[in-house]
Structures are given as structure tokens and as C-alpha cells.
mmCIF file of C-alpha atoms and ligand atoms in Angstrom:
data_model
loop_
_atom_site.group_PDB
_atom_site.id
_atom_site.type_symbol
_atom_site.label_atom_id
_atom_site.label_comp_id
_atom_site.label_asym_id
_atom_site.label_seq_id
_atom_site.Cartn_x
_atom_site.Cartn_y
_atom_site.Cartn_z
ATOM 1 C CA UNK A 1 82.418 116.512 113.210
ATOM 2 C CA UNK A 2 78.798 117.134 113.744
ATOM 3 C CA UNK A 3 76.806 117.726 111.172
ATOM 4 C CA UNK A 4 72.981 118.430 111.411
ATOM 5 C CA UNK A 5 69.639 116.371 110.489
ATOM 6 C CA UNK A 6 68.701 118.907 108.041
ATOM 7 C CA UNK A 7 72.109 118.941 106.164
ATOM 8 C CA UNK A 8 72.342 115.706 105.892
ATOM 9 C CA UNK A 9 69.127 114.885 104.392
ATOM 10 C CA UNK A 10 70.037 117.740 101.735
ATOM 11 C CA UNK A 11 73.176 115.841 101.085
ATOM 12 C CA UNK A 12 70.987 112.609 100.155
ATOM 13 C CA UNK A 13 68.684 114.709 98.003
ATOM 14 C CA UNK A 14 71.589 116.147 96.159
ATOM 15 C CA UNK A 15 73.044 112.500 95.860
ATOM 16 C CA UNK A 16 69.529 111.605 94.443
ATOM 17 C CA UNK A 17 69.443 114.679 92.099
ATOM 18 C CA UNK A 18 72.642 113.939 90.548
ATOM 19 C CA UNK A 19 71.676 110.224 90.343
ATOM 20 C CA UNK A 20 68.401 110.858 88.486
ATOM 21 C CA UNK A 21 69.763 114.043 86.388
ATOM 22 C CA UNK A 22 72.364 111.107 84.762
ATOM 23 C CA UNK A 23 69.674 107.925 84.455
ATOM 24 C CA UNK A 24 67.858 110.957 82.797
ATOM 25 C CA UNK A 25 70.331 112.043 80.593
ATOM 26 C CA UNK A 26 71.618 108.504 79.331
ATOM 27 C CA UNK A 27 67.672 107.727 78.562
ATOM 28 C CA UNK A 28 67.617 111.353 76.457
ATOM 29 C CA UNK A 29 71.213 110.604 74.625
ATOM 30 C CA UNK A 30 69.417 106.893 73.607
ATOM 31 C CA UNK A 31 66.654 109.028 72.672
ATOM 32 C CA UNK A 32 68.737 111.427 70.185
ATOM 33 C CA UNK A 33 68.226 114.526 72.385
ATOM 34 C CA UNK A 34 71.423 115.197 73.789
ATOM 35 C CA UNK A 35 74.418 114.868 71.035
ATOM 36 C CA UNK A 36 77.862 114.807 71.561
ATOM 37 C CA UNK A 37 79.406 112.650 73.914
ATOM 38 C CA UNK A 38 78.602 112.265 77.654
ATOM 39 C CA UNK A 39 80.457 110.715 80.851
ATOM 40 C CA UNK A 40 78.496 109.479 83.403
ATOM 41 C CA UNK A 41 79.652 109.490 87.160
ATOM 42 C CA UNK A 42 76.734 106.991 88.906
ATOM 43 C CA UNK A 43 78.360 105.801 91.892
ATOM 44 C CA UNK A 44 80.859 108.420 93.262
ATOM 45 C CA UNK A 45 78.228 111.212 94.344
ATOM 46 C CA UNK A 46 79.768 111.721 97.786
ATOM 47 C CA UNK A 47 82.536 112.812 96.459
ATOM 48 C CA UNK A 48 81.019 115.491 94.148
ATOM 49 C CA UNK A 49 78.412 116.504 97.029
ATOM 50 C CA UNK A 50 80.970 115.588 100.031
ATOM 51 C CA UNK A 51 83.228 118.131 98.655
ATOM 52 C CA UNK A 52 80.956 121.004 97.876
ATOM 53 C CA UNK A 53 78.814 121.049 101.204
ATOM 54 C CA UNK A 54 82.611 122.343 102.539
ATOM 55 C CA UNK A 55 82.884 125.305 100.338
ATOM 56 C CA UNK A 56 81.213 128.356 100.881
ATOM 57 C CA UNK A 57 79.141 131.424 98.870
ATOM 58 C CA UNK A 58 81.538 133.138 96.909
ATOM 59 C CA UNK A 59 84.071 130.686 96.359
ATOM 60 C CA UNK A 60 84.926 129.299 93.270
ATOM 61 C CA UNK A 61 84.556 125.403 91.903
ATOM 62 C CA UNK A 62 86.795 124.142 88.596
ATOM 63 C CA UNK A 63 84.826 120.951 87.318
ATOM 64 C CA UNK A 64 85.531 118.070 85.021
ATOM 65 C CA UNK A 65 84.144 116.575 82.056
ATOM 66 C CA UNK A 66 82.328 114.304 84.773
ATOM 67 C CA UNK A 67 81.015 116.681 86.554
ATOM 68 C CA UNK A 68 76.998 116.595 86.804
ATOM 69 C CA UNK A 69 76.512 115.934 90.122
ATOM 70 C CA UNK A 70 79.439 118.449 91.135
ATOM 71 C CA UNK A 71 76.898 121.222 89.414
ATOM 72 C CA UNK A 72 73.589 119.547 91.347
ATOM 73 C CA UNK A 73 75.813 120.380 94.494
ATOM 74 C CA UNK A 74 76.383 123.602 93.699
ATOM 75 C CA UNK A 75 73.121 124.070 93.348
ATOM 76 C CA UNK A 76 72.743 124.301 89.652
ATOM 77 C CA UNK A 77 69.073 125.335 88.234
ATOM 78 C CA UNK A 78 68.342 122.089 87.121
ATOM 79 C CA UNK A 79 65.677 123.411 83.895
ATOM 80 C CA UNK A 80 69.084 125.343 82.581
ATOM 81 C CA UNK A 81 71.018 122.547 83.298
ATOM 82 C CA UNK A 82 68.500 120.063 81.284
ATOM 83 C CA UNK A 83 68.223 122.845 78.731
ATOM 84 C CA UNK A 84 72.113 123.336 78.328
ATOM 85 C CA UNK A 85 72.402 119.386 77.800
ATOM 86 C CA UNK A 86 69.642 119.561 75.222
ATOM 87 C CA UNK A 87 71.265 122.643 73.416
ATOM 88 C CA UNK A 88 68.921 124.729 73.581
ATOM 89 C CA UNK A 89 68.781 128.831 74.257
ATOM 90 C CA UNK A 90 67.584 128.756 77.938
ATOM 91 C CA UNK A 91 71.008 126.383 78.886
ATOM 92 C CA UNK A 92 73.637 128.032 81.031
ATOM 93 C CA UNK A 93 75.505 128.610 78.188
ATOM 94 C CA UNK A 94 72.590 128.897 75.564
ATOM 95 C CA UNK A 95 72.842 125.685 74.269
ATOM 96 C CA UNK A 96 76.846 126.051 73.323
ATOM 97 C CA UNK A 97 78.546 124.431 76.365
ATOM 98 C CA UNK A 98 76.763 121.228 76.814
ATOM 99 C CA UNK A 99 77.800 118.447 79.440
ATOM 100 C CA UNK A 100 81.467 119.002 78.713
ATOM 101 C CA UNK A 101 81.703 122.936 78.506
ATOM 102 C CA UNK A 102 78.837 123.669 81.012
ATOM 103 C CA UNK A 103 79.551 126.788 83.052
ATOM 104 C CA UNK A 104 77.837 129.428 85.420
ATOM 105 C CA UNK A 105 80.424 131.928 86.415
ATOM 106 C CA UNK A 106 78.919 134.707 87.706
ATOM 107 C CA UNK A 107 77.349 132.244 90.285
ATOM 108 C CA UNK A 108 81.146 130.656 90.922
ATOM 109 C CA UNK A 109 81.085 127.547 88.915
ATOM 110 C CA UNK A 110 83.818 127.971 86.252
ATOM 111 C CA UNK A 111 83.144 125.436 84.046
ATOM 112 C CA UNK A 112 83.034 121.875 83.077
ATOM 113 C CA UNK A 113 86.601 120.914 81.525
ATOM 114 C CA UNK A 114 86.984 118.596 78.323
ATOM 115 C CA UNK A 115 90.299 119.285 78.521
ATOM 116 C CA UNK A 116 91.582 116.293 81.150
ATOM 117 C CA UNK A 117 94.011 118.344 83.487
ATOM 118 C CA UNK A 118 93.190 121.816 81.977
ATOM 119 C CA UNK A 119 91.486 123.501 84.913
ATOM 120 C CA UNK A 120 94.298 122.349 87.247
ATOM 121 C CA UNK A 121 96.526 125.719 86.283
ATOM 122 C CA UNK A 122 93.202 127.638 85.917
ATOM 123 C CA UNK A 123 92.851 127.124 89.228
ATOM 124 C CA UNK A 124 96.341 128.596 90.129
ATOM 125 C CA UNK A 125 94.988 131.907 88.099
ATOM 126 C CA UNK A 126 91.898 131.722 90.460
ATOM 127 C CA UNK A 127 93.838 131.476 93.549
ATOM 128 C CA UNK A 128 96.811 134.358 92.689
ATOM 129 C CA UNK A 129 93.278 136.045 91.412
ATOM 130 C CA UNK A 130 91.486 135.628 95.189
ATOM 131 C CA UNK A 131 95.327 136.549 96.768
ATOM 132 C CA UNK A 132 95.427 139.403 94.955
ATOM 133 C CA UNK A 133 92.024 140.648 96.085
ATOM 134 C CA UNK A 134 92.686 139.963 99.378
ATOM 135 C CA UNK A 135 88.964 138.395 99.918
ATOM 136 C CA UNK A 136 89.081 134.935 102.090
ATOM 137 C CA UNK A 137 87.670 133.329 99.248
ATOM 138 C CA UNK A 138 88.854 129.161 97.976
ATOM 139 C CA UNK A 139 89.182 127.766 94.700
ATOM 140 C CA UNK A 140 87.910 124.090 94.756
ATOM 141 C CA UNK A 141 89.547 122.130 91.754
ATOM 142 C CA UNK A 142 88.450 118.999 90.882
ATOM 143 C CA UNK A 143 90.160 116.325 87.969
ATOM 144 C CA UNK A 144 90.659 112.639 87.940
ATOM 145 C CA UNK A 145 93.480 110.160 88.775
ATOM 146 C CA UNK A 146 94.510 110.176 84.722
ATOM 147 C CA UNK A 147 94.993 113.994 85.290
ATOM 148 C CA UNK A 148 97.354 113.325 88.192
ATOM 149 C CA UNK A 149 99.964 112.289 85.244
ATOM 150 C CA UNK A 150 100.077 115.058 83.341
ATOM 151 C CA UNK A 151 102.654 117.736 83.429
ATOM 152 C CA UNK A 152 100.087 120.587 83.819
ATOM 153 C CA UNK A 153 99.215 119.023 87.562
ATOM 154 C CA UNK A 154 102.968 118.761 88.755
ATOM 155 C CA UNK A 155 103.887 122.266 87.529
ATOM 156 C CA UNK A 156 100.525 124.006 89.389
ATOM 157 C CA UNK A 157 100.824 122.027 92.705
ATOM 158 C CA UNK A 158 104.400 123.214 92.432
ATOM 159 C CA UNK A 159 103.366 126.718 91.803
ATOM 160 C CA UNK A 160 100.518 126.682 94.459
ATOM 161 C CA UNK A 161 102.666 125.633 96.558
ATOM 162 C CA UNK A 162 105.256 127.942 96.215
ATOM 163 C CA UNK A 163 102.441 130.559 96.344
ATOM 164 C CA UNK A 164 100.380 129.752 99.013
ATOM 165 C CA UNK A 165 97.522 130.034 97.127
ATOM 166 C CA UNK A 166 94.321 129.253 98.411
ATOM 167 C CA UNK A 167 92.997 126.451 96.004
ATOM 168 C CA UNK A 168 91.767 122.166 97.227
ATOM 169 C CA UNK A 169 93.253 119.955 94.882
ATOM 170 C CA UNK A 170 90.294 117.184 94.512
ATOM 171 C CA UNK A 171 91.507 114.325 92.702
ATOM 172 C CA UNK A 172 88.227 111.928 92.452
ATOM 173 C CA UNK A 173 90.517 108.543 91.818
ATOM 174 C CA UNK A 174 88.043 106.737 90.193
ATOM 175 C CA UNK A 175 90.763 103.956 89.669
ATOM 176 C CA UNK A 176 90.876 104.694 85.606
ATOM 177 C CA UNK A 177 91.690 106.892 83.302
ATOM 178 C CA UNK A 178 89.310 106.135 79.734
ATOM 179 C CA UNK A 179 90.796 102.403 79.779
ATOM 180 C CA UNK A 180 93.292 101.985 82.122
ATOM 181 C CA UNK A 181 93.807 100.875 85.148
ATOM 182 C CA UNK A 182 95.573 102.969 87.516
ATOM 183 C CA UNK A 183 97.572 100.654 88.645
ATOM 184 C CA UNK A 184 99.112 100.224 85.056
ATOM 185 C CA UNK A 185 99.692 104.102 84.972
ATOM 186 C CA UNK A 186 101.621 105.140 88.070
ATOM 187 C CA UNK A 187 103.638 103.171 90.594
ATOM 188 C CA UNK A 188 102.158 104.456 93.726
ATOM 189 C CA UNK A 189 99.178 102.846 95.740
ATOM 190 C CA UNK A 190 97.846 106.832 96.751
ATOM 191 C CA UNK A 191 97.876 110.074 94.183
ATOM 192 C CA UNK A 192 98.127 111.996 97.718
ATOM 193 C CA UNK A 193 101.324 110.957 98.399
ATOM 194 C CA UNK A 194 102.959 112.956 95.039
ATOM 195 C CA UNK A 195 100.961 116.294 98.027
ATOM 196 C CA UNK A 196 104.599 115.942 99.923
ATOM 197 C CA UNK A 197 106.865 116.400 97.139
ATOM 198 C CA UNK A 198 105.125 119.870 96.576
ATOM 199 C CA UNK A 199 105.331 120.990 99.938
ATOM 200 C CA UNK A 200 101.145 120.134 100.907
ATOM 201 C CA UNK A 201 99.135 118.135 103.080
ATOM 202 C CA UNK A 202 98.024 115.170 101.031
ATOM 203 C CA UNK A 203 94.625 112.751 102.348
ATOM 204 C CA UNK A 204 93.515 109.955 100.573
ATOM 205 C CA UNK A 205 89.903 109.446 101.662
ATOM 206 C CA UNK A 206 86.968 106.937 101.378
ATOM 207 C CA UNK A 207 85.156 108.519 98.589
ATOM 208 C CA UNK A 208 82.179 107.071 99.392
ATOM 209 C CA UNK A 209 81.661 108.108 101.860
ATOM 210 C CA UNK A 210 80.020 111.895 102.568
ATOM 211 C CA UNK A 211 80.551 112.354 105.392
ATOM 212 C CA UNK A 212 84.522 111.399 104.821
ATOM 213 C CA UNK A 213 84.743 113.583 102.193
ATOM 214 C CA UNK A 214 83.371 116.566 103.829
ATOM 215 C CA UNK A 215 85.819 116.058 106.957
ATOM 216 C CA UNK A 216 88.794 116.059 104.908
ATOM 217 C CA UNK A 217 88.071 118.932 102.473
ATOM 218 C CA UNK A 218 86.620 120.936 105.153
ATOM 219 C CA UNK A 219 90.092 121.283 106.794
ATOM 220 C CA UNK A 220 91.774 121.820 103.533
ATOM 221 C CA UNK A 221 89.632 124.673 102.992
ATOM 222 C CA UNK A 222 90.027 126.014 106.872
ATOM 223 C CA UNK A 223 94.060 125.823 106.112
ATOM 224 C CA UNK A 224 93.213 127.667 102.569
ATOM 225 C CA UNK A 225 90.977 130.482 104.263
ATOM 226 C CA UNK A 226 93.791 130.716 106.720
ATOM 227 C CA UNK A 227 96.261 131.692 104.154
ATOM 228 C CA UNK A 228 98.219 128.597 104.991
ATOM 229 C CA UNK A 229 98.561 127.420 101.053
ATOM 230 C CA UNK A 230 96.941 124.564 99.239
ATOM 231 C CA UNK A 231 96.192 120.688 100.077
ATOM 232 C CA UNK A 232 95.527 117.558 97.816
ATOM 233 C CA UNK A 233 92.739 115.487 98.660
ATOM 234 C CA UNK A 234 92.153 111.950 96.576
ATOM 235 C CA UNK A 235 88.817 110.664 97.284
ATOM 236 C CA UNK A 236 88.768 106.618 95.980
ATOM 237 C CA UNK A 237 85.683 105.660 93.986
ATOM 238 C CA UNK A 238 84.697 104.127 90.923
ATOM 239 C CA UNK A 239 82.502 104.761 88.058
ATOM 240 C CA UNK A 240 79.849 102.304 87.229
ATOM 241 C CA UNK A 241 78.980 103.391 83.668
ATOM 242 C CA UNK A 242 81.651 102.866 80.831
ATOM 243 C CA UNK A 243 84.281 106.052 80.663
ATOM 244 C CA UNK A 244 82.133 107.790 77.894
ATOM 245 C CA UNK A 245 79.141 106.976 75.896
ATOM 246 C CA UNK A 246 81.287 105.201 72.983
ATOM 247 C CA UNK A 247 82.576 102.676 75.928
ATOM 248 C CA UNK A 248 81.858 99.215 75.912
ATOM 249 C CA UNK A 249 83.466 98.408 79.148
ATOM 250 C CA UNK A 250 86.004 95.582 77.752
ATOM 251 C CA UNK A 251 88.431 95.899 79.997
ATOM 252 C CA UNK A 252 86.921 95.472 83.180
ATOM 253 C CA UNK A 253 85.069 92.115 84.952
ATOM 254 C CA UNK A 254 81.677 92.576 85.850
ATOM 255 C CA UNK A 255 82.647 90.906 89.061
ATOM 256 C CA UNK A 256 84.678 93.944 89.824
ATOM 257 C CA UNK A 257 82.119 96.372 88.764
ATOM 258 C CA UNK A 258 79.426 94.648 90.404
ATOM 259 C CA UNK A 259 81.778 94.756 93.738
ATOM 260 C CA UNK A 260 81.972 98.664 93.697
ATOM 261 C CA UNK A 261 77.780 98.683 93.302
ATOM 262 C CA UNK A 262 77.781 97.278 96.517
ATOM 263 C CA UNK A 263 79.430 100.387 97.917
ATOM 264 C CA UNK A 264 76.752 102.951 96.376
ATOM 265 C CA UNK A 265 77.208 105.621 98.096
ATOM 266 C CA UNK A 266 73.702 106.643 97.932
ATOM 267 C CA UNK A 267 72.471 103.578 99.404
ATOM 268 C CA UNK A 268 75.274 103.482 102.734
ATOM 269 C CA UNK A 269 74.383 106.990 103.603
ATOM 270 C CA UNK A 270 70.911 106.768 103.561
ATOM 271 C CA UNK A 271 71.115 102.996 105.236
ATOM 272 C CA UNK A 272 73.433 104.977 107.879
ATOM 273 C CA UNK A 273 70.693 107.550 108.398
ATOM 274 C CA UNK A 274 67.939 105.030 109.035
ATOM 275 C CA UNK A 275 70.178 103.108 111.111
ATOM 276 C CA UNK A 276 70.762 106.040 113.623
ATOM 277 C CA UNK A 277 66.756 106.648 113.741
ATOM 278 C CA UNK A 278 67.170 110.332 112.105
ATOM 279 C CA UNK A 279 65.712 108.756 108.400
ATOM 280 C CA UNK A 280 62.670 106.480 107.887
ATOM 281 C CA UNK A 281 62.549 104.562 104.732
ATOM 282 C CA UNK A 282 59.444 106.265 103.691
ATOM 283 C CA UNK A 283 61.665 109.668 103.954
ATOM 284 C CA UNK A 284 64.132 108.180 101.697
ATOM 285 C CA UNK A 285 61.901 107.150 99.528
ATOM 286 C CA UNK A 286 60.198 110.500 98.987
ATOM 287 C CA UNK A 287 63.510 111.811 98.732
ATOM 288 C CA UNK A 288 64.547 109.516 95.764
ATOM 289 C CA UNK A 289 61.193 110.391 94.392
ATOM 290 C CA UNK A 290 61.441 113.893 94.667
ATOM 291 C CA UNK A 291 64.566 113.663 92.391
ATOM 292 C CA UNK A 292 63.194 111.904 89.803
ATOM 293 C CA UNK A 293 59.971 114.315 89.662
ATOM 294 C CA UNK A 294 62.604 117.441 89.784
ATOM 295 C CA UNK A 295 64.643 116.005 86.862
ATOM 296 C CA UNK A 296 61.319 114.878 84.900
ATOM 297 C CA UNK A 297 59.877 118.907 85.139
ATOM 298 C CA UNK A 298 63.617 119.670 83.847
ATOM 299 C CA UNK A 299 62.881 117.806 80.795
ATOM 300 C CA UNK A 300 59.377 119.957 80.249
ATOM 301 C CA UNK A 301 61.018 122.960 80.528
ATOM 302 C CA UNK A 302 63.890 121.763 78.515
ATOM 303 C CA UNK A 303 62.313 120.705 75.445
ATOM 304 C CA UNK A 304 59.627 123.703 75.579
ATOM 305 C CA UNK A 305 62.656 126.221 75.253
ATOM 306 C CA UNK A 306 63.814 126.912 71.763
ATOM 307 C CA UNK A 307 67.113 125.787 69.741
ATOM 308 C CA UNK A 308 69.275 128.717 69.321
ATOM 309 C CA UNK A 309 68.589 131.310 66.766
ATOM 310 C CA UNK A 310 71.146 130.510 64.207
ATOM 311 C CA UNK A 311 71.480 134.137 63.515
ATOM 312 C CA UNK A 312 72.929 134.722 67.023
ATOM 313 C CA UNK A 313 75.980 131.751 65.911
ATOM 314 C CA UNK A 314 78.880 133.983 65.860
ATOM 315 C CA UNK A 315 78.091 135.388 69.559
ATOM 316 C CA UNK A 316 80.255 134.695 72.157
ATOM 317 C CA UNK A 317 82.987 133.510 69.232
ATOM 318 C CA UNK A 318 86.300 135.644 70.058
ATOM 319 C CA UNK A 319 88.503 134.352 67.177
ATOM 320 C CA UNK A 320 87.231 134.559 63.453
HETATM 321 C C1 LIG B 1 94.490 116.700 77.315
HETATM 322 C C2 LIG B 1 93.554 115.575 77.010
HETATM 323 N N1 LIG B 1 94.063 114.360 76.753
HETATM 324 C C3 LIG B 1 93.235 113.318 76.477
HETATM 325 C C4 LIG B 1 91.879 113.496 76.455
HETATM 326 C C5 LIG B 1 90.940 112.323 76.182
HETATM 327 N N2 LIG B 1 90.372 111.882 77.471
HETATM 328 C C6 LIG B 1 89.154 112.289 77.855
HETATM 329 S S1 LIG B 1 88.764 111.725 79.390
HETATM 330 C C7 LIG B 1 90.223 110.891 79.518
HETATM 331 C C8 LIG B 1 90.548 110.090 80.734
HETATM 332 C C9 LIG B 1 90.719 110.947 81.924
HETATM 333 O O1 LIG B 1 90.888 110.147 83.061
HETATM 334 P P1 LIG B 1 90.711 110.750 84.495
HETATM 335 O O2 LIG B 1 91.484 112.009 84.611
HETATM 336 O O3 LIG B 1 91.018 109.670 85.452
HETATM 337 O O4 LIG B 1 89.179 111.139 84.548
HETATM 338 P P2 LIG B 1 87.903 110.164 84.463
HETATM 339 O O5 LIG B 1 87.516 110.116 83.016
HETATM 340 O O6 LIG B 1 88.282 108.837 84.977
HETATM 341 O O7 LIG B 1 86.853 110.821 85.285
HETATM 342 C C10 LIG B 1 91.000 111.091 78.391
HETATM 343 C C11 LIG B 1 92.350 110.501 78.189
HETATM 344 C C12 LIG B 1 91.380 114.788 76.716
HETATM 345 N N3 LIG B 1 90.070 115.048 76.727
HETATM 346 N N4 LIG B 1 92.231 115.805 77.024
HETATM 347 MG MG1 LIG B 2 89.739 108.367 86.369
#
């Protein structure tokens, strides 16, 4: 598949953006401005921004609780992005959502998840939803290898299935789930395989790699525009930042992390791009730049905007 110049270099940028929105927001959660809790994704942007650049306007994208650089890809407004991590009134959510409960639906992004698994039979509402309208809309789920254990995953493949409903199943296998090893919680080598047992295509793919990504959910989404029923695609990566911001990373070698930083898939797309003559390093460069001057202007606009009046604290609260 051909993909042009221009799309490409957007697809670095993005991997950039998402890159400097997180070095950003671990520096502002050391600082005391963000609160809560926080999990980092560094090193598996292509598969966040590999499987976006397939979907189209209008569709619909179910995130994760490590999902910042799926909402750069979406094109999230990056000052109401900064602001929403911040809490303050100008967020996406004014300040309530934060990292985990983020959310822009009107614009098609339906929300971060802090429940693991609990946007995988959402997303079977949002496909019998896009069915029932008859529109040739997708639903673009994302959740993580630990999710691929839990009951809610096997009964809304099943149910997809069954359906036909236009939904991708994204599992970003970033080999663990908080502390374990995948390998100590289920006795396959790919999550895709468990795709035949509903009925589905199932692709395990390089995830990271963009372009990889992009190739395989693109034709998921072609067969779910087609009406011809779901798909589940596993893109392998790896996190390089402890599972949240209360990990100390015990249960991992350096060695092994340090072996995955070799595979940044920042750095192999944009070393591709140079390679083929369509990138200089001085582009690149700018690029990466760029990022960190969009994410800095973020933080201006972010800490200019108010907290939340706390007479507006019972709005938006539908159960007293
Ligand atoms: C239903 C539920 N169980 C447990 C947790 C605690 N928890 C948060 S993230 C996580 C691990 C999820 O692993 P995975 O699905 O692989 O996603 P990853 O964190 O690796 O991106 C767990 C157990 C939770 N938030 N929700
Ligand atoms: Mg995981």
C-alpha cells in the first residue's frame, strides 16, 4: 500500500506529539500539577497513530486508560487536552475526566476507559448503534493484552460476531498486564488466534511499525464498512515506562527494556523516511521540535485557564 509524502510526515509529527505530550505530562505529575494516577505509553505510538490514520470522519474510537497518543491521533486540541490533565475548566471534560476518563464525543472519541476491558461491550452498543442507523460508519476499540482475559472480551467478540457488527478489535499487546508477563497469563503465543473461535479474521502485527499497523487495520475496517462483521487485530509492543505512576518496574530486566528501546518506533520510521530520500534529518528534527513547542504552548494555556467553579460540582453528576 502506497501511502503519500505528506501523510507520512503527519504520522511522524503525531508520533512526536504524543511522545512530547507524555515527557510533558510525567515532568507536570513530578511537579504536583496533574494528580491522580497516570500510564504512560512511550514506545508503542505506531500503534495508537497506525491505527487511527485508517479510520475515517465520523467514525467512532473506544480508548484505554493508555491512551494519549490514541487522542493526539485523533486529532485532539492539545490546550484542552493539557487543560483536562491539569483539571481545570477549559479540559474536554472541564477538568472532571482527566487522563483516565478523558472524552470528546461529539467529535467521535468516546472516552478514555479506567475500567480494563470496559469499552470492549461499549463498543458492541456502538456498532448495533451504527447498524441500526444504517450509516457506513466503524467503531475502532482499543484495550490491552490483560483485557484479552476477561470475560467481558469473549462474550462481545462472540456477540459481534454473531452480529456482524461493524467494530476493529485493537488489542495493543504490550506483553503485560500491570505486572505480569503475558506469557504467565495465557497459554497462547498470539491474542489473535482466540479471532477464530469467534468466527473473525484475527492478525497479529508488528506494532511498531506504522506503516504495519495501518495495512492491517485498514482492511479490517474495509471488511467492517462492507458489512462483512468485525476483525481482531493484536499489534505487539511494549511500554517503556512502569505500568502506572506508582510502578517501580521490579519485575522486569533492564536488559529487556533496554532491548524494546531499540525498536522506538519513532526513531525506525523516521530512519526509514530518510533512508528512502523523502525526509532529511533537519526535517525530522523540526518535526520533533515542533512537538515539543506545541505541547509547551499547551501548558500556557493550561495553567492560564481556571480550576472549576466549585459551585458548578454537582453538574454532570446523574446519581445523588
Ligand atoms: C476491571 C479492572 N480490573 C483491574 C483494574 C486494575 N488495572 C488497571 S490497568 C491493569 C492492567 C491492564 O493490562 P492491559 O489490559 O494489558 O493494559 P496495559 O496496562 O498493559 O496497557 C489493571 C489490572 C482495572 N482498572 N479494572
Ligand atoms: Mg498490557
Amino acid at each position: 500500500m502506497s501511502v503519500d509524502k505528506n501523510t507520512r510526515i503527519d504520522w511522524l509529527r503525531q508520533m512526536y506529539t504524543g511522545r512530547a505530550f507524555e515527557e510533558m505530562a510525567e515532568k507536570l505529575y513530578a511537579l504536583g500539577k496533574i494528580h491522580g494516577t497516570m500510564h504512560l505509553s512511550m514506545g508503542m505510538e505506531a500503534s495508537a497513530v497506525g491505527t487511527i490514520a485508517a479510520i475515517k470522519e465520523g467514525d467512532y474510537i473506544l480508548g484505554t486508560h493508555r491512551g494519549h497518543t490514541q487522542l493526539v491521533a485523533y486529532g485532539a486540541d492539545l490546550n484542552r487536552m493539557m487543560a483536562e490533565f491539569m483539571g481545570k475548566a477549559a479540559g474536554y471534560c472541564r477538568g472532571r475526566g482527566g487522563s483516565m476518563h478523558i472524552a470528546d464525543v461529539p467529535g467521535g472519541y468516546l472516552g478514555a476507559q479506567g475500567i480494563v476491558g470496559g469499552n470492549i461491550p461499549l463498543s458492541v452498543g456502538v456498532g448495533l448503534t451504527i447498524r441500526n442507523r444504517k450509516t457506513d460508519q466503524i467503531c475502532v476499540c482499543f484495550f490491552g493484552d490483560g483485557a484479552a482475559n476477561e470475560g467481558a472480551f469473549h462474550e462481545s467478540l462472540n456477540m459481534a460476531a454473531i452480529w456482524k457488527l461493524p467494530i476493529v478489535f485493537v488489542c495493543e499487546n504490550n506483553q503485560y498486564g500491570m505486572s505480569m508477563n503475558i506469557k504467565n497469563a495465557m497459554a497462547i503465543d498470539q491474542i489473535s488466534d482466540r479471532a477464530a473461535s469467534y468466527g473473525m479474521p484475527g492478525i497479529t502485527v508488528d506494532g511498531n511499525d506504522v506503516m504495519a499497523v495501518y495495512e492491517a487495520v485498514g482492511e479490517a475496517i474495509k471488511r467492517a464498512r462492507a458489512g462483512e462483521g468485525p476483525s481482531l487485530v493484536e499489534n505487539n509492543t511494549y511500554r517503556w515506562r512502569g505500568h502506572s505512576k506508582s510502578d517501580a518496574n521490579r519485575y522486569r530486566t533492564k536488559e529487556e527494556i533496554a532491548k524494546w528501546m531499540k525498536k522506538d518506533p519513532i526513531a525506525r520510521f523516521q530512519g526509514q523516511m530518510i533512508k528512502e530520500g523523502v525526509l532529511t534529518q533537519a526535517e525530522a528534527d523540526q518535526i520533533a521540535t515542533d512537538a515539543k513547542e506545541a505541547i509547551e504552548s499547551a501548558v500556557k494555556f493550561a495553567d492560564a485557564s481556571p480550576e472549576p467553579d466549585v459551585s458548578t460540582i454537582l453538574e454532570g453528576v446523574y446519581v445523588e
